[in-house]
Coordinates of C-alpha atoms and ligand atoms in Angstrom, one line a residue:
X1 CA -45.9 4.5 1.3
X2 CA -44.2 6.9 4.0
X3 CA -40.7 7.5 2.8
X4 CA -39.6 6.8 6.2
X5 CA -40.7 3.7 7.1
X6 CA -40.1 2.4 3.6
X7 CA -36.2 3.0 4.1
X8 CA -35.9 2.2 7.6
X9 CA -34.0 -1.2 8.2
X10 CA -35.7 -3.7 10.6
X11 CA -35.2 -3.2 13.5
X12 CA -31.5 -4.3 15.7
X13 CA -33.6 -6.8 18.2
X14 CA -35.6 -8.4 15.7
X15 CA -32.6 -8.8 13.3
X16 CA -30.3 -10.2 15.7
X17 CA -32.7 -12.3 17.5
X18 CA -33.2 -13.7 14.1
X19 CA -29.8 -14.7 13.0
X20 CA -29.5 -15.8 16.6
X21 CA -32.2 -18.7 15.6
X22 CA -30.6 -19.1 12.1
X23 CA -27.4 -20.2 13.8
X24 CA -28.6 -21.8 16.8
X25 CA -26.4 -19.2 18.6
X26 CA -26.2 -18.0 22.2
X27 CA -28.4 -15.1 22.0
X28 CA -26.9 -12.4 24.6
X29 CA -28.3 -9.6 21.8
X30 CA -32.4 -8.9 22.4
X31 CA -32.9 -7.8 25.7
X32 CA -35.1 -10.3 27.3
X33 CA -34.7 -12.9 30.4
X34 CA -34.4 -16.8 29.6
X35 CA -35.3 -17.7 32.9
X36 CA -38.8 -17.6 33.7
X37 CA -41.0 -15.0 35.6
X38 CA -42.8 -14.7 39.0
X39 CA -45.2 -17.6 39.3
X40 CA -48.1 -16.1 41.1
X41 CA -48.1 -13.1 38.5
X42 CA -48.8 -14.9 35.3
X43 CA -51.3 -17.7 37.9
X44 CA -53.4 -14.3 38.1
X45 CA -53.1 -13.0 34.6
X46 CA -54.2 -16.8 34.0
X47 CA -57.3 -16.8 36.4
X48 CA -58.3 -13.4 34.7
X49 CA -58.1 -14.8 31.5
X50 CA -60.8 -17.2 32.8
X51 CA -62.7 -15.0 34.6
X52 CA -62.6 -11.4 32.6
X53 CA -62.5 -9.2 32.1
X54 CA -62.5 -9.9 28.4
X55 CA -63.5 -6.8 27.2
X56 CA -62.4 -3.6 26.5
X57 CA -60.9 -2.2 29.5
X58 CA -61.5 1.9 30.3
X59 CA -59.5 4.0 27.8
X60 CA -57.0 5.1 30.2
X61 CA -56.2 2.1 31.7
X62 CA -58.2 0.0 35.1
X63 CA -58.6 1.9 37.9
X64 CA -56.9 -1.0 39.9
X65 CA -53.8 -0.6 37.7
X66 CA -53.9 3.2 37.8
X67 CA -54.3 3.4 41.8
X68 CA -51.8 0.7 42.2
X69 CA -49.4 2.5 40.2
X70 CA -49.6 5.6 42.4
X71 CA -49.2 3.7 45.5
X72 CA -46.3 1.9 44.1
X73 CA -44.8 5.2 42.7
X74 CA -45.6 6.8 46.3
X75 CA -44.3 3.9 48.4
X76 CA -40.6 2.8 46.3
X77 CA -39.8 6.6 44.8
X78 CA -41.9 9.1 47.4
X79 CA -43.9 10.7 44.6
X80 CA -46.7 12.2 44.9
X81 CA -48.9 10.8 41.5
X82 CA -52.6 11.5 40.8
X83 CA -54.5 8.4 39.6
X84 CA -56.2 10.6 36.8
X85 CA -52.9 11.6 36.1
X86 CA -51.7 7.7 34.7
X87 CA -52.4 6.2 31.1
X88 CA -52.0 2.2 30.7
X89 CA -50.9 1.7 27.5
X90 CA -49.5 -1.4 25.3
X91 CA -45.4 -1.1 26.4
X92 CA -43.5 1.5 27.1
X93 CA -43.0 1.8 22.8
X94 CA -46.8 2.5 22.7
X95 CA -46.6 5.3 25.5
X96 CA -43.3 6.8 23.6
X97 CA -45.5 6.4 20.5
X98 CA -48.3 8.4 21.9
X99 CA -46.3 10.9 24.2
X100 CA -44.3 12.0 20.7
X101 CA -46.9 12.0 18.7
X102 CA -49.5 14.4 21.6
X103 CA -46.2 16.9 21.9
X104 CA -44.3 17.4 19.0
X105 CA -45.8 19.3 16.3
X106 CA -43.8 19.5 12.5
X107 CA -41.1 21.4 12.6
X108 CA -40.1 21.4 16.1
X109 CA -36.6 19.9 17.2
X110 CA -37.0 17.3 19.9
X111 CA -33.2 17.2 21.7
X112 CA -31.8 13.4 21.8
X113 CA -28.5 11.9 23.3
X114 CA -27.2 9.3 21.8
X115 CA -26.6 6.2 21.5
X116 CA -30.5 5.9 21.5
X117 CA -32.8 3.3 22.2
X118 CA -33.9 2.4 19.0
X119 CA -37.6 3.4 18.6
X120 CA -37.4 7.4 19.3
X121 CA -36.0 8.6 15.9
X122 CA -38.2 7.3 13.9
X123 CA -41.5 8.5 16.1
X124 CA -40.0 12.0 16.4
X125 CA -39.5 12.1 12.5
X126 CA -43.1 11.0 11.9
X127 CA -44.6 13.4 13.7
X128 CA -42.6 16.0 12.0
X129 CA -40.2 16.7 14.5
X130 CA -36.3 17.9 14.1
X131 CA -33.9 15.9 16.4
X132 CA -31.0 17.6 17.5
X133 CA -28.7 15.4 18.9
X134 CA -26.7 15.6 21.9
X135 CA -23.7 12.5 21.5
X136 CA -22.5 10.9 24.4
X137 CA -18.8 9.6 24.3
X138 CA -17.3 6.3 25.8
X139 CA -15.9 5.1 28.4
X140 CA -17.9 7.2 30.4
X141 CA -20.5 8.5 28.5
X142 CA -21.0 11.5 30.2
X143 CA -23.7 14.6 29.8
X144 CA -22.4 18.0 29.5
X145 CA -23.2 21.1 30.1
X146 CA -21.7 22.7 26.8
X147 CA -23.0 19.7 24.7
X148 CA -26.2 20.1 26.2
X149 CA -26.6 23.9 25.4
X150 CA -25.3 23.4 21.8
X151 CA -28.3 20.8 21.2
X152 CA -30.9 23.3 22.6
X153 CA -32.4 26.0 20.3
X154 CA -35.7 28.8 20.1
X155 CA -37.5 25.5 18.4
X156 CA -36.8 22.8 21.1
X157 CA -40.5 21.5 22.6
X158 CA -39.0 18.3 23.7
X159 CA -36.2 16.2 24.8
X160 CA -36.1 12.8 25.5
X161 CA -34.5 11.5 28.3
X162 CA -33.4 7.6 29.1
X163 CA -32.5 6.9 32.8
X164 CA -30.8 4.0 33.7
X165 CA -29.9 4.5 30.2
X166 CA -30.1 1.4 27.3
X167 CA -27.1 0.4 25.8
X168 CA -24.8 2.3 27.5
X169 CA -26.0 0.9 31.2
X170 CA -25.1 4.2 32.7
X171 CA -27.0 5.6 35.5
X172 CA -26.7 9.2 35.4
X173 CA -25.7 11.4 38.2
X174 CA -27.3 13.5 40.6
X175 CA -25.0 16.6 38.5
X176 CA -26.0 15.0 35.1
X177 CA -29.8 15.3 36.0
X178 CA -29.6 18.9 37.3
X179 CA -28.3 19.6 34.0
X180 CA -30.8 18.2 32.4
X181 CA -33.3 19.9 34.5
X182 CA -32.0 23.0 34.5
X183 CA -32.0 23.3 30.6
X184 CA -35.8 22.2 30.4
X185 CA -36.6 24.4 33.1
X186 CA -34.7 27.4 31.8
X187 CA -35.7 26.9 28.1
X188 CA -39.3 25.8 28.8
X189 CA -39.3 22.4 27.7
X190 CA -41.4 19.4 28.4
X191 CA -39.2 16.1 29.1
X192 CA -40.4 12.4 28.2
X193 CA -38.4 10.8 30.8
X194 CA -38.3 7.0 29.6
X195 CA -37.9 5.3 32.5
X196 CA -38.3 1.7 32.0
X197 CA -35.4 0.6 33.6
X198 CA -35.9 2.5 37.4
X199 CA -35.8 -0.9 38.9
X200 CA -32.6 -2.7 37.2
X201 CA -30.5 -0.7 39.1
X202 CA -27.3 -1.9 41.0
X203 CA -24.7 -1.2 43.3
X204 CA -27.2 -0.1 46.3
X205 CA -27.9 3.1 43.6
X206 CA -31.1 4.4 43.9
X207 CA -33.1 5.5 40.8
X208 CA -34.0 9.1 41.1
X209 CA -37.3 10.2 38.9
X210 CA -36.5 13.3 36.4
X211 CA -40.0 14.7 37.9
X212 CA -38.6 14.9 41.3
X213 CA -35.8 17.5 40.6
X214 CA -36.7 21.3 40.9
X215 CA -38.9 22.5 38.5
X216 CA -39.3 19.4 36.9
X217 CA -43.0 17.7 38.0
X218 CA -45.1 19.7 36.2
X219 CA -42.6 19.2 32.8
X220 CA -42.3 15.5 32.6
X221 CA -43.7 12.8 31.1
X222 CA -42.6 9.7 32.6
X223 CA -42.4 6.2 30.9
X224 CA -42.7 3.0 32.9
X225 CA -43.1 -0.7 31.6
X226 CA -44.2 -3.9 33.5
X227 CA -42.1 -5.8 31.1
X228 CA -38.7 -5.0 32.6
X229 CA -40.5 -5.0 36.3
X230 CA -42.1 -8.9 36.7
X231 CA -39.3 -10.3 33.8
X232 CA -42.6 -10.3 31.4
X233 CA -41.1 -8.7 28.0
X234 CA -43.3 -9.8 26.0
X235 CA -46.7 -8.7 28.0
X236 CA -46.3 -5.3 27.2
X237 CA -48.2 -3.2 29.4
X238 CA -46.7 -0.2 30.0
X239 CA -47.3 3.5 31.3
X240 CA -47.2 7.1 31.4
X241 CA -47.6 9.4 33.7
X242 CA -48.0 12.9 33.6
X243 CA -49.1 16.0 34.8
X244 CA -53.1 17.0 34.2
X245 CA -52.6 19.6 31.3
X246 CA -49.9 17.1 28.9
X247 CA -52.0 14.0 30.2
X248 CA -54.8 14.6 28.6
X249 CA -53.7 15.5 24.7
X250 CA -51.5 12.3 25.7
X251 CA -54.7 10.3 26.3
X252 CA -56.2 11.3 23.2
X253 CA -53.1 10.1 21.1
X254 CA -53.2 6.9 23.0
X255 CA -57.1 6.2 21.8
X256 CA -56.0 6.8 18.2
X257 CA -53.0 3.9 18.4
X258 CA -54.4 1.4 20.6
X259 CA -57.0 2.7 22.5
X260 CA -56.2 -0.1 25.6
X261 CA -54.7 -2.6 26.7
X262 CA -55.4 -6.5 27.6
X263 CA -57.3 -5.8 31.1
X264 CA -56.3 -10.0 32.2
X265 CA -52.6 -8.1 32.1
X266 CA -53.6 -5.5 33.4
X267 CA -54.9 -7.1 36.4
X268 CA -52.0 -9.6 37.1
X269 CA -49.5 -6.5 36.8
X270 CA -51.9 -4.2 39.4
X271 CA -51.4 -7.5 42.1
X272 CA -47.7 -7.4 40.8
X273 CA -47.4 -3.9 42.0
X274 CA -48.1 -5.0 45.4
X275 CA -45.7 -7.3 45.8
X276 CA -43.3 -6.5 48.9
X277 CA -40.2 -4.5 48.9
X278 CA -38.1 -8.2 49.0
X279 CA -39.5 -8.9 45.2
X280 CA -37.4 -5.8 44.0
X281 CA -34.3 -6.5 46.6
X282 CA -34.6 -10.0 45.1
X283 CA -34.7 -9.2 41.4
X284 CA -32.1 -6.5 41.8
X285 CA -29.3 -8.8 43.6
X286 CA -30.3 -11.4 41.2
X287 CA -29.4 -9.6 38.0
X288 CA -26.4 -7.7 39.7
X289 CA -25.3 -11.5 40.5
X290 CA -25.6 -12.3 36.8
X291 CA -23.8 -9.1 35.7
X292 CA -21.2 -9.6 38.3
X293 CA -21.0 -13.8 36.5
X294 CA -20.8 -12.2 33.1
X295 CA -18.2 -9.7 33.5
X296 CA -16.0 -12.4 35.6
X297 CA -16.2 -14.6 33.0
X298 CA -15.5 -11.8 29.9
X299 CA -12.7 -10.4 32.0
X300 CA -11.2 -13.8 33.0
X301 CA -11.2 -14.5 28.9
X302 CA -9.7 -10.8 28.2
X303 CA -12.4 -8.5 27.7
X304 CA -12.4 -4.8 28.5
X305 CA -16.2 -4.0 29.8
X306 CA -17.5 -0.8 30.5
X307 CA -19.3 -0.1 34.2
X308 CA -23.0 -1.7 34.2
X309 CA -25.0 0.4 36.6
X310 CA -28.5 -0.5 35.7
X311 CA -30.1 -2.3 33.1
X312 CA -29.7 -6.2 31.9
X313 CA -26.5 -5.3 29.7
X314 CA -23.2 -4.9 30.1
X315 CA -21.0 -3.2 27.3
X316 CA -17.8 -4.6 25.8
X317 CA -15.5 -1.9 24.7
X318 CA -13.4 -3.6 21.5
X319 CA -10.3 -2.0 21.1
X320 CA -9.6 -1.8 25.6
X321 CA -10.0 -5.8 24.5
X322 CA -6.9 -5.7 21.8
X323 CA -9.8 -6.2 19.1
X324 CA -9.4 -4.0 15.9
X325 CA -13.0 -4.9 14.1
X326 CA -15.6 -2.3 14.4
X327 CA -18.6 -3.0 16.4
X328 CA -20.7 -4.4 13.3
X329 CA -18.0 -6.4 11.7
X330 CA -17.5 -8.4 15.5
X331 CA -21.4 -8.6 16.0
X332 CA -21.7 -10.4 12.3
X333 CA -18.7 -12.6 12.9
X334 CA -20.1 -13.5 16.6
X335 CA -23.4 -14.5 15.4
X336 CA -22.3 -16.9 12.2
X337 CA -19.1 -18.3 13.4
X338 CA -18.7 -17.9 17.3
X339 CA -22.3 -18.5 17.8
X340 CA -23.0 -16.1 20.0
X341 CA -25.6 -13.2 19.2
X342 CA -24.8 -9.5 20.4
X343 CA -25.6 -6.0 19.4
X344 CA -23.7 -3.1 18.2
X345 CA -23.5 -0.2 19.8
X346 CA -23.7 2.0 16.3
X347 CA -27.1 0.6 16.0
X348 CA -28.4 3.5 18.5
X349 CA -26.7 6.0 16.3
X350 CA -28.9 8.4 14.0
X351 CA -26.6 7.7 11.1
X352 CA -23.9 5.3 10.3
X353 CA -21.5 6.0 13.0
X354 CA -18.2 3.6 13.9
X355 CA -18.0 2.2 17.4
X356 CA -16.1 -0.8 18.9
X357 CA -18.4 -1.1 21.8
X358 CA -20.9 -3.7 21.5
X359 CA -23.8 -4.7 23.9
X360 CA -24.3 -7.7 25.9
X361 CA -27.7 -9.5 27.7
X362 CA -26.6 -10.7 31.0
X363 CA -30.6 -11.6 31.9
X364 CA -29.6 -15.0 31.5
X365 CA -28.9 -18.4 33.1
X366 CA -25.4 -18.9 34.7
X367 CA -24.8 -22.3 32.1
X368 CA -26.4 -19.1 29.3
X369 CA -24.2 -16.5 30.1
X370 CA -21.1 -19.1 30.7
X371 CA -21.7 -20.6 27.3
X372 CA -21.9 -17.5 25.6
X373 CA -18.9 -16.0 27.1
X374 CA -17.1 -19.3 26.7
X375 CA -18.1 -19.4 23.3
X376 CA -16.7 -15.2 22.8
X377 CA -13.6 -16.3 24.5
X378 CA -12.6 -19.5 22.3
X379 CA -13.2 -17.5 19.0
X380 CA -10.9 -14.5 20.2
X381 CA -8.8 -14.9 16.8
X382 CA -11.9 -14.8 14.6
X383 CA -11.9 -11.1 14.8
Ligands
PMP401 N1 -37.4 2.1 26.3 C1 -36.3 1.5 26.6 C2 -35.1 2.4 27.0 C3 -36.1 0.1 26.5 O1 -35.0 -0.4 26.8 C4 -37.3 -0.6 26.1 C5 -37.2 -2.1 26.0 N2 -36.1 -2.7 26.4 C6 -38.5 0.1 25.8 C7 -38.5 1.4 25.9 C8 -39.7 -0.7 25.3 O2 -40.4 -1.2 26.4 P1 -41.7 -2.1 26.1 O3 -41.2 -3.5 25.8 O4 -42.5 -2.0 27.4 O5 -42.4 -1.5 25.0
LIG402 N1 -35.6 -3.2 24.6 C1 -35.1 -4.4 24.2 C2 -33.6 -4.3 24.1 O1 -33.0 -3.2 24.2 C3 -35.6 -4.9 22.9 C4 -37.0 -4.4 22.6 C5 -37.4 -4.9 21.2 O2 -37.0 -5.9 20.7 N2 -38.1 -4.1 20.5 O3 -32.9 -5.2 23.8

């Protein structure tokens, strides 16, 4: 068996979502809504299922997906995207899966910040790759200059980018991405810009694509998923798109993972995609509503949380809250005696590292979210 996989621990979702069940807790941990899903999206995947197609789709993805992708990327983000230039793949973790493994070859370092979303390591490592890790610090979690330039060496190939970021909910800046541009641009390196969360965003921000800065279209490899889009987690269609010359070896990895994707979901997500500006302005005041109801409630009950600009989570920082446990020891006690599932923030680290921050799912119902945080609150003494 591969060394790696044989050590690696299952995974932080699966694990917490699964003690979450074993304790009938709250589960604010996995990042998924409990609230249902546009209607007319899932009547369409429905009346595809019926109708077909039922068969294997094109490699790269229907052409009705692929053009409505560019028109949606053309119409909410004014870029400019060549149909030929879009994969479908099978979530966004398939398109990572398939951009690392097309672009790293052994022995090159990939740069990384972290706290990372969980399923980058691993890929990078498998296809031989070095990471070299740039750390971002709480509160703020910002990205440096210096810390950037430390990480970057004659090996780098890659670096792998997350805007709006998961856990930390930062958006960065329009500084923190010229940084990041300007290091790929001035060391030559291709960016896989995983950008699942573009349309969680809150606070009137507006998500700016790494492809659109100077320099940067014909060096990135942008990730999109459906999942986070419609509130469909579990469909996972996802994306990639990228310039001619990296699309095609990208294409070519794809075929050797999954080859394609259900074309029913396919087809509901391409009439998805054509939903009017108001579904977006809708979901985004909707989960900004439930952020703003979660961090009343943890703040009312004397929780410190850190600034949630995009994503469905929210971070509480431990020690601002007069805790003393570490981030693991909290999440463990939450889960079996508060009843209330969360995640720790160390879990995005490469190796054991201590935090106190933890992270919170506010894609919930208000009685969810209120029960949870009721539940945090009453059990303060427990840790
Ligand atoms: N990247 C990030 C940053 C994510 O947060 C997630 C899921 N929450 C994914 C990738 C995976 O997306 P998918 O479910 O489409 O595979
Ligand atoms: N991306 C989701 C999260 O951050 C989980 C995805 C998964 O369970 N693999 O919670």
């Amino acid at each position: 068996m591969n060394p790696l996989f044989a050590t690696l621990p299952t995974s932080i979702f699966a694990h917490t979502s699964q003690l979450a069940a074993e304790h009938d807790a709250v589960n604010l941990g996995q990042g998924f809504p409990d609230f249902g899903w546009p209607e007319d999206v899932v009547e369409r995947a429905a009346a595809l299922l019926r109708e077909g197609p039922n068969q294997y789709p094109p490699m790269r993805g229907l052409p009705v997906l692929r053009e409505a992708l560019a028109e949606h990327y053309r119409q909410h983000q004014g870029v400019a995207c060549a149909v030929d230039d879009i994969t479908i793949t099978s979530g966004a973790t398939e398109a990572l899966a398939a951009a690392i493994l097309a672009l790293v070859s052994p022995g090159e370092e990939v740069v990384l910040f972290q706290p990372l979303y969980d399923a980058y390591l691993p890929m990078v490592r498998r296809a031989g790759g070095m990471p070299r890790l740039v750390t971002l610090t709480p509160p703020d979690w910002r990205i440096t200059a210096e810390a950037l330039d430390r990480a970057i060496g004659p090996k780098t190939r890659l670096l792998i980018f997350n805007n709006p970021h998961n856990p930390t909910a930062r958006m960065f800046d329009d500084a923190e991405l010229a940084l990041v541009a300007q290091a790929c641009v001035r060391h030559d390196l291709i960016a896989l810009s995983d950008e699942v969360w573009e349309h969680v965003v809150f606070g009137g921000r507006a998500h700016r694509p790494l492809s659109t800065l100077p320099g940067m279209a014909e060096r990135t490899v942008k990730v999109g998923s459906a999942g986070k889009i419609f509130s469909l987690t579990g469909w996972k269609v996802g994306w990639i798109l990228a310039p001619a010359q990296l699309a095609s070896p990208i294409a070519k990895a794809h075929q050797y993972v999954t080859f394609a994707t259900p074309p029913n979901l396919q087809g509901a997500v391409a009439y998805g995609l054509g939903k009017a500006s108001d579904y977006y302005l809708a979901m985004r005041s909707a989960f900004e509503h439930a952020r703003d109801a979660m961090v009343g409630a943890l703040r009312a009950g004397g929780w410190a949380t850190l600034a949630a600009e995009g994503t469905y989570f929210v971070c509480l920082d431990l020690a601002a809250s007069g805790i003393e446990a570490q981030d693991v020891t909290f999440c463990e006690r939450a889960v079996r005696e508060a009843g209330v599932a969360a995640i720790p923030v160390s879990a995005f680290y490469d190796t054991e590292a201590s935090s106190n921050v933890v992270r919170l799912c506010f894609a919930k119902q208000p009685g969810t979210i209120a029960e949870g945080v009721e539940r945090l609150s009453a059990a303060r003494d427990l840790f």
